[in-house]
mmCIF file of C-alpha atoms in Angstrom:
data_model
loop_
_atom_site.group_PDB
_atom_site.id
_atom_site.type_symbol
_atom_site.label_atom_id
_atom_site.label_comp_id
_atom_site.label_asym_id
_atom_site.label_seq_id
_atom_site.Cartn_x
_atom_site.Cartn_y
_atom_site.Cartn_z
ATOM 1 C CA ARG A 1 295.470 -12.052 165.725
ATOM 2 C CA LEU A 2 298.574 -14.731 166.242
ATOM 3 C CA ARG A 3 299.505 -15.952 169.738
ATOM 4 C CA GLY A 4 302.897 -15.031 170.491
ATOM 5 C CA ARG A 5 302.920 -11.357 168.885
ATOM 6 C CA ASP A 6 303.137 -9.749 172.293
ATOM 7 C CA ARG A 7 306.162 -12.030 173.112
ATOM 8 C CA GLY A 8 307.868 -9.916 169.800
ATOM 9 C CA GLY A 9 307.967 -13.386 167.955
ATOM 10 C CA HIS A 10 305.568 -12.070 164.880
ATOM 11 C CA HIS A 11 308.115 -12.046 162.590
ATOM 12 C CA LEU A 12 308.927 -15.862 163.456
ATOM 13 C CA VAL A 13 305.730 -16.608 163.354
ATOM 14 C CA ARG A 14 305.372 -15.108 159.614
ATOM 15 C CA GLY A 15 308.212 -17.073 158.908
ATOM 16 C CA GLY A 16 306.683 -20.592 160.042
ATOM 17 C CA VAL A 17 309.071 -20.753 162.619
ATOM 18 C CA LEU A 18 306.710 -20.608 165.977
ATOM 19 C CA CYS A 19 303.842 -22.316 164.139
ATOM 20 C CA GLU A 20 304.547 -25.697 165.874
ATOM 21 C CA GLU A 21 305.472 -24.238 168.972
ATOM 22 C CA GLN A 22 302.250 -21.972 169.268
ATOM 23 C CA GLY A 23 300.159 -24.852 167.917
ATOM 24 C CA LEU A 24 299.307 -23.158 164.372
ATOM 25 C CA PRO A 25 299.067 -25.388 161.083
ATOM 26 C CA ALA A 26 302.413 -24.864 158.991
ATOM 27 C CA GLY A 27 299.739 -24.034 155.951
ATOM 28 C CA TYR A 28 297.802 -21.368 157.653
ATOM 29 C CA VAL A 29 301.120 -19.575 158.589
ATOM 30 C CA ARG A 30 302.543 -20.153 155.004
ATOM 31 C CA ALA A 31 298.886 -18.618 153.843
ATOM 32 C CA PHE A 32 299.082 -15.751 156.102
ATOM 33 C CA ALA A 33 302.376 -14.737 154.840
ATOM 34 C CA LYS A 34 301.493 -14.641 151.045
ATOM 35 C CA ALA A 35 298.498 -12.635 151.664
ATOM 36 C CA ARG A 36 300.771 -10.088 153.415
ATOM 37 C CA ARG A 37 303.542 -9.809 150.584
ATOM 38 C CA PHE A 38 300.249 -9.740 148.058
ATOM 39 C CA LEU A 39 299.146 -6.484 150.295
ATOM 40 C CA CYS A 40 302.373 -4.920 150.462
ATOM 41 C CA ALA A 41 302.915 -5.260 146.645
ATOM 42 C CA VAL A 42 299.308 -3.803 145.981
ATOM 43 C CA ARG A 43 300.004 -0.939 148.094
ATOM 44 C CA ILE A 44 303.566 -0.198 146.648
ATOM 45 C CA ILE A 45 301.694 -0.360 142.923
ATOM 46 C CA ARG A 46 299.068 1.839 144.134
ATOM 47 C CA ARG A 47 301.556 4.313 145.284
ATOM 48 C CA PHE A 48 303.571 4.217 141.748
ATOM 49 C CA LEU A 49 300.285 4.638 139.889
ATOM 50 C CA SER A 50 299.039 7.626 141.847
ATOM 51 C CA LYS A 51 302.171 9.770 141.044
ATOM 52 C CA SER A 52 302.648 8.537 137.642
ATOM 53 C CA PRO A 53 299.441 9.058 134.896
ATOM 54 C CA VAL A 54 301.908 7.646 132.328
ATOM 55 C CA ALA A 55 302.900 4.521 133.965
ATOM 56 C CA TYR A 56 298.714 4.395 134.822
ATOM 57 C CA ARG A 57 297.934 4.566 130.981
ATOM 58 C CA GLY A 58 300.907 2.485 130.186
ATOM 59 C CA LEU A 59 299.409 -0.232 132.180
ATOM 60 C CA PHE A 60 296.195 -0.718 130.901
ATOM 61 C CA CYS A 61 297.644 -0.266 127.152
ATOM 62 C CA HIS A 62 300.091 -3.230 128.008
ATOM 63 C CA ASN A 63 297.286 -5.167 129.517
ATOM 64 C CA GLY A 64 294.901 -4.554 126.641
ATOM 65 C CA LEU A 65 292.278 -2.879 127.784
ATOM 66 C CA ASN A 66 289.815 0.009 126.423
ATOM 67 C CA GLN A 67 290.701 2.741 128.706
ATOM 68 C CA GLY A 68 287.387 4.055 127.529
ATOM 69 C CA GLU A 69 285.386 1.052 128.793
ATOM 70 C CA ASN A 70 287.068 0.870 132.163
ATOM 71 C CA GLY A 71 286.698 4.727 133.645
ATOM 72 C CA THR A 72 289.247 6.677 131.366
ATOM 73 C CA GLU A 73 286.448 8.450 129.778
ATOM 74 C CA ARG A 74 284.133 8.993 132.951
ATOM 75 C CA GLU A 75 287.634 10.357 134.531
ATOM 76 C CA GLU A 76 288.006 12.695 131.717
ATOM 77 C CA GLU A 77 284.043 13.821 131.789
ATOM 78 C CA HIS A 78 284.396 14.136 136.004
ATOM 79 C CA THR A 79 287.139 16.571 135.768
ATOM 80 C CA VAL A 80 285.804 18.448 133.072
ATOM 81 C CA GLN A 81 282.496 18.467 134.631
ATOM 82 C CA LYS A 82 283.991 19.491 138.065
ATOM 83 C CA LEU A 83 285.869 22.243 136.210
ATOM 84 C CA LYS A 84 282.424 23.809 134.632
ATOM 85 C CA ASP A 85 280.818 23.522 137.882
ATOM 86 C CA ARG A 86 283.262 25.471 139.660
ATOM 87 C CA ILE A 87 283.241 28.029 136.798
ATOM 88 C CA ARG A 88 279.312 28.524 136.943
ATOM 89 C CA ARG A 89 279.519 28.552 140.847
ATOM 90 C CA GLU A 90 282.331 30.980 141.708
ATOM 91 C CA GLY A 91 283.204 32.792 138.431
ATOM 92 C CA LYS A 92 282.122 36.296 137.846
ATOM 93 C CA VAL A 93 281.544 37.857 134.539
ATOM 94 C CA LEU A 94 283.186 41.427 134.635
ATOM 95 C CA PRO A 95 283.166 44.453 132.111
ATOM 96 C CA GLY A 96 285.169 43.959 129.085
ATOM 97 C CA ASN A 97 284.435 39.898 128.889
ATOM 98 C CA ILE A 98 286.926 39.336 131.822
ATOM 99 C CA ILE A 99 285.789 36.134 133.499
ATOM 100 C CA LYS A 100 286.864 35.888 136.985
ATOM 101 C CA VAL A 101 287.955 32.744 138.669
ATOM 102 C CA ASP A 102 290.507 33.722 141.069
ATOM 103 C CA GLY A 103 289.052 31.706 143.735
ATOM 104 C CA PHE A 104 290.362 28.731 142.723
ATOM 105 C CA LEU A 105 292.627 28.896 139.530
ATOM 106 C CA ASN A 106 294.963 32.141 139.116
ATOM 107 C CA HIS A 107 294.947 33.807 142.663
ATOM 108 C CA ARG A 108 293.577 31.181 145.139
ATOM 109 C CA VAL A 109 294.520 27.856 143.837
ATOM 110 C CA ASP A 110 292.683 24.442 144.280
ATOM 111 C CA THR A 111 295.819 21.994 144.226
ATOM 112 C CA ARG A 112 293.633 19.140 143.791
ATOM 113 C CA LEU A 113 291.518 20.196 140.688
ATOM 114 C CA MET A 114 294.808 21.387 139.176
ATOM 115 C CA ALA A 115 296.313 17.807 139.629
ATOM 116 C CA ASP A 116 293.082 16.597 137.857
ATOM 117 C CA MET A 117 293.573 18.650 135.245
ATOM 118 C CA ALA A 118 297.505 17.541 134.575
ATOM 119 C CA GLU A 119 295.756 14.570 134.443
ATOM 120 C CA GLU A 120 293.646 14.827 131.612
ATOM 121 C CA PHE A 121 296.220 16.818 129.732
ATOM 122 C CA ALA A 122 298.513 13.695 130.048
ATOM 123 C CA ARG A 123 295.468 11.917 128.355
ATOM 124 C CA LEU A 124 295.207 14.452 125.889
ATOM 125 C CA PHE A 125 298.836 14.886 125.029
ATOM 126 C CA ASP A 126 301.699 12.332 124.547
ATOM 127 C CA VAL A 127 303.605 13.825 127.535
ATOM 128 C CA SER A 128 305.794 10.673 127.802
ATOM 129 C CA GLU A 129 308.684 12.158 125.943
ATOM 130 C CA ILE A 130 308.291 15.600 126.454
ATOM 131 C CA THR A 131 311.464 17.827 128.241
ATOM 132 C CA MET A 132 309.550 20.716 129.446
ATOM 133 C CA VAL A 133 306.340 22.641 130.380
ATOM 134 C CA LEU A 134 306.259 26.175 129.527
ATOM 135 C CA THR A 135 304.106 29.150 130.280
ATOM 136 C CA ALA A 136 303.741 32.552 130.885
ATOM 137 C CA GLU A 137 304.142 35.030 133.691
ATOM 138 C CA ALA A 138 302.280 34.829 135.937
ATOM 139 C CA SER A 139 298.880 33.269 136.304
ATOM 140 C CA GLY A 140 299.939 30.127 134.525
ATOM 141 C CA ILE A 141 302.599 29.293 136.667
ATOM 142 C CA ALA A 142 300.827 27.260 139.443
ATOM 143 C CA LEU A 143 298.708 24.957 136.988
ATOM 144 C CA ALA A 144 301.992 24.464 134.756
ATOM 145 C CA THR A 145 304.126 23.492 137.841
ATOM 146 C CA ILE A 146 301.482 20.990 138.676
ATOM 147 C CA CYS A 147 301.444 19.643 135.554
ATOM 148 C CA ALA A 148 305.597 19.273 135.238
ATOM 149 C CA ALA A 149 305.696 18.103 138.592
ATOM 150 C CA ARG A 150 303.332 14.854 137.379
ATOM 151 C CA TYR A 151 304.673 14.277 134.132
ATOM 152 C CA GLY A 152 308.546 14.715 136.208
ATOM 153 C CA VAL A 153 309.914 17.362 133.983
ATOM 154 C CA PRO A 154 310.955 21.202 134.494
ATOM 155 C CA MET A 155 308.715 23.868 134.463
ATOM 156 C CA VAL A 156 310.061 27.556 132.738
ATOM 157 C CA PHE A 157 307.925 30.415 132.329
ATOM 158 C CA ALA A 158 308.102 33.045 130.083
ATOM 159 C CA LYS A 159 308.997 36.726 131.971
ATOM 160 C CA LYS A 160 307.804 40.145 131.057
ATOM 161 C CA ALA A 161 310.581 42.151 131.997
ATOM 162 C CA LYS A 162 314.172 41.660 132.288
ATOM 163 C CA SER A 163 315.738 41.043 135.537
ATOM 164 C CA ASP A 164 319.268 41.109 137.092
ATOM 165 C CA ASN A 165 319.182 37.604 137.398
ATOM 166 C CA ILE A 166 319.045 36.605 133.912
ATOM 167 C CA GLU A 167 322.240 36.014 132.095
ATOM 168 C CA GLY A 168 323.608 35.757 128.458
ATOM 169 C CA GLY A 169 321.118 35.706 125.401
ATOM 170 C CA LEU A 170 317.286 35.796 125.472
ATOM 171 C CA TYR A 171 314.313 34.796 123.490
ATOM 172 C CA GLN A 172 311.995 37.588 122.857
ATOM 173 C CA SER A 173 308.668 37.910 121.447
ATOM 174 C CA GLU A 174 306.427 40.705 121.439
ATOM 175 C CA ILE A 175 302.534 40.423 122.375
ATOM 176 C CA TYR A 176 300.108 42.566 122.814
ATOM 177 C CA SER A 177 298.248 42.289 126.411
ATOM 178 C CA TYR A 178 294.710 42.694 126.176
ATOM 179 C CA THR A 179 294.597 42.592 130.146
ATOM 180 C CA TYR A 180 297.044 45.266 130.550
ATOM 181 C CA LYS A 181 296.076 47.317 127.299
ATOM 182 C CA ARG A 182 299.375 47.547 125.864
ATOM 183 C CA LYS A 183 302.517 45.910 124.217
ATOM 184 C CA VAL A 184 304.550 43.168 126.373
ATOM 185 C CA THR A 185 307.788 41.679 125.616
ATOM 186 C CA GLN A 186 308.225 37.868 126.889
ATOM 187 C CA ILE A 187 311.465 36.961 127.575
ATOM 188 C CA LEU A 188 313.119 33.616 128.356
ATOM 189 C CA SER A 189 316.892 32.825 129.028
ATOM 190 C CA ARG A 190 318.328 31.149 125.963
ATOM 191 C CA GLU A 191 319.719 28.831 128.815
ATOM 192 C CA TRP A 192 316.716 26.987 129.361
ATOM 193 C CA LEU A 193 315.631 26.166 126.216
ATOM 194 C CA THR A 194 317.263 24.605 123.434
ATOM 195 C CA ALA A 195 316.925 22.594 120.282
ATOM 196 C CA LYS A 196 316.614 19.004 121.869
ATOM 197 C CA ASP A 197 313.746 20.089 123.849
ATOM 198 C CA ARG A 198 310.058 18.747 123.170
ATOM 199 C CA VAL A 199 307.878 21.187 125.110
ATOM 200 C CA LEU A 200 304.426 21.542 126.382
ATOM 201 C CA ILE A 201 302.759 25.035 126.680
ATOM 202 C CA VAL A 202 300.520 25.234 129.696
ATOM 203 C CA ASP A 203 298.442 28.128 130.627
ATOM 204 C CA ASP A 204 295.358 28.838 132.473
ATOM 205 C CA PHE A 205 293.223 31.040 129.924
ATOM 206 C CA MET A 206 292.954 31.484 126.698
ATOM 207 C CA ALA A 207 291.390 34.530 125.080
ATOM 208 C CA ASN A 208 292.735 36.400 121.723
ATOM 209 C CA GLY A 209 295.788 33.730 121.981
ATOM 210 C CA GLU A 210 298.523 36.457 122.054
ATOM 211 C CA ALA A 211 300.156 35.075 125.172
ATOM 212 C CA VAL A 212 300.483 31.526 123.668
ATOM 213 C CA ARG A 213 301.112 33.052 120.421
ATOM 214 C CA GLY A 214 304.361 34.641 122.023
ATOM 215 C CA LEU A 215 305.053 31.205 123.415
ATOM 216 C CA CYS A 216 305.272 29.225 120.633
ATOM 217 C CA ASP A 217 307.343 32.050 118.802
ATOM 218 C CA ILE A 218 309.667 31.226 121.404
ATOM 219 C CA VAL A 219 309.805 27.577 121.281
ATOM 220 C CA SER A 220 310.388 28.304 117.416
ATOM 221 C CA GLN A 221 313.091 30.618 118.093
ATOM 222 C CA ALA A 222 314.612 27.837 119.881
ATOM 223 C CA GLY A 223 314.700 25.483 117.401
ATOM 224 C CA ALA A 224 312.423 23.317 119.884
ATOM 225 C CA GLU A 225 309.613 20.702 118.929
ATOM 226 C CA LEU A 226 305.980 21.816 120.275
ATOM 227 C CA VAL A 227 304.103 18.675 121.435
ATOM 228 C CA GLY A 228 301.076 20.437 122.227
ATOM 229 C CA VAL A 229 299.322 23.561 124.040
ATOM 230 C CA GLY A 230 297.044 22.602 127.019
ATOM 231 C CA ILE A 231 294.621 25.588 128.345
ATOM 232 C CA ALA A 232 292.248 25.008 131.715
ATOM 233 C CA VAL A 233 289.947 27.693 130.028
ATOM 234 C CA GLU A 234 289.246 29.211 126.662
ATOM 235 C CA LYS A 235 287.079 32.005 126.148
ATOM 236 C CA GLY A 236 285.663 30.800 122.503
ATOM 237 C CA PHE A 237 284.119 33.965 121.536
ATOM 238 C CA GLN A 238 287.628 35.878 121.489
ATOM 239 C CA GLY A 239 288.782 33.524 118.632
ATOM 240 C CA GLY A 240 292.095 32.668 120.150
ATOM 241 C CA GLY A 241 291.711 28.704 120.451
ATOM 242 C CA ASP A 242 289.793 28.954 116.888
ATOM 243 C CA ARG A 243 292.721 30.817 115.305
ATOM 244 C CA LEU A 244 295.454 27.845 116.714
ATOM 245 C CA ARG A 245 293.111 24.884 115.801
ATOM 246 C CA ALA A 246 292.852 26.334 112.099
ATOM 247 C CA ALA A 247 296.817 26.934 112.041
ATOM 248 C CA GLY A 248 296.906 22.874 113.205
ATOM 249 C CA VAL A 249 298.705 23.246 116.522
ATOM 250 C CA PRO A 250 298.181 20.247 118.954
ATOM 251 C CA TYR A 251 295.611 22.147 121.436
ATOM 252 C CA HIS A 252 293.326 21.239 123.636
ATOM 253 C CA ALA A 253 291.097 23.399 126.216
ATOM 254 C CA LEU A 254 289.363 21.860 129.085
ATOM 255 C CA ALA A 255 286.353 23.925 129.075
ATOM 256 C CA VAL A 256 285.355 26.665 126.275
ATOM 257 C CA ILE A 257 283.406 29.302 126.935
ATOM 258 C CA ASP A 258 281.221 30.499 124.067
ATOM 259 C CA ARG A 259 278.984 32.886 126.073
ATOM 260 C CA ALA A 260 279.361 35.015 129.084
ATOM 261 C CA ASP A 261 277.270 37.812 130.169
ATOM 262 C CA GLU A 262 274.597 39.129 132.720
ATOM 263 C CA ASP A 263 272.468 35.885 131.972
ATOM 264 C CA GLY A 264 275.526 33.741 132.974
ATOM 265 C CA ILE A 265 278.002 31.226 131.068
ATOM 266 C CA VAL A 266 277.363 28.977 128.611
ATOM 267 C CA PHE A 267 279.762 26.635 127.091
ATOM 268 C CA ARG A 268 280.450 25.309 123.634
ATOM 269 C CA ASP A 269 279.441 21.866 123.975
ATOM 270 C CA GLU A 270 276.030 23.266 125.303
ATOM 271 C CA ALA A 271 275.117 26.046 123.241
#
């Protein structure tokens, strides 16, 4: 601790003004000031990178570092493994091949886990040029919102019923909801999606793929560009994800479940 600080002169000490008066070597004071500026700069950079996965990836690429050898692959495995562990620990298999994970994904929301998933999607897709994150009402909204916040773009969701606050023209896509066992029309205002947009679709679950098929249809109607489809959990045994892969859609699911029954949950890479 520098002498003279209690007299309110610490800013002068940092500048070297009081070093002679206090008996401190000028070199010591200059070194202290440089160290302080360096630590301030480190704090600013860390704060910036923690809010921008795109900038984080760009920093590594700019410096010619192999992300796989410097922890990115380990971070990917960590995020996916955390998601799988939560599914195993808290997931319940209900009749009708329903996998209940509402304790952390689509009712009560673990925002830290979702932030990690947003980072993982940023690794899987080029989010540097997207202009919109699109999802379907209602359970995908939480994950899509966190992703959009991380990428610095708006989020918009397709509604299942027209409300009085939607004006003007609409994009519409009819899908079959296996959850509600009936046909549903997804709608989105033409005001919020245009041909200039580059869209990342994000949703919490993929089963038969009807909801995502409808969203892809809406993107096509708008003349926008589909950058990719990111899904947190795919029920691989229901085929929706495989159909998108076969169609050549840029598609990634973080956890793919191949079997879910009374004997437990088995993931595709473990089958």
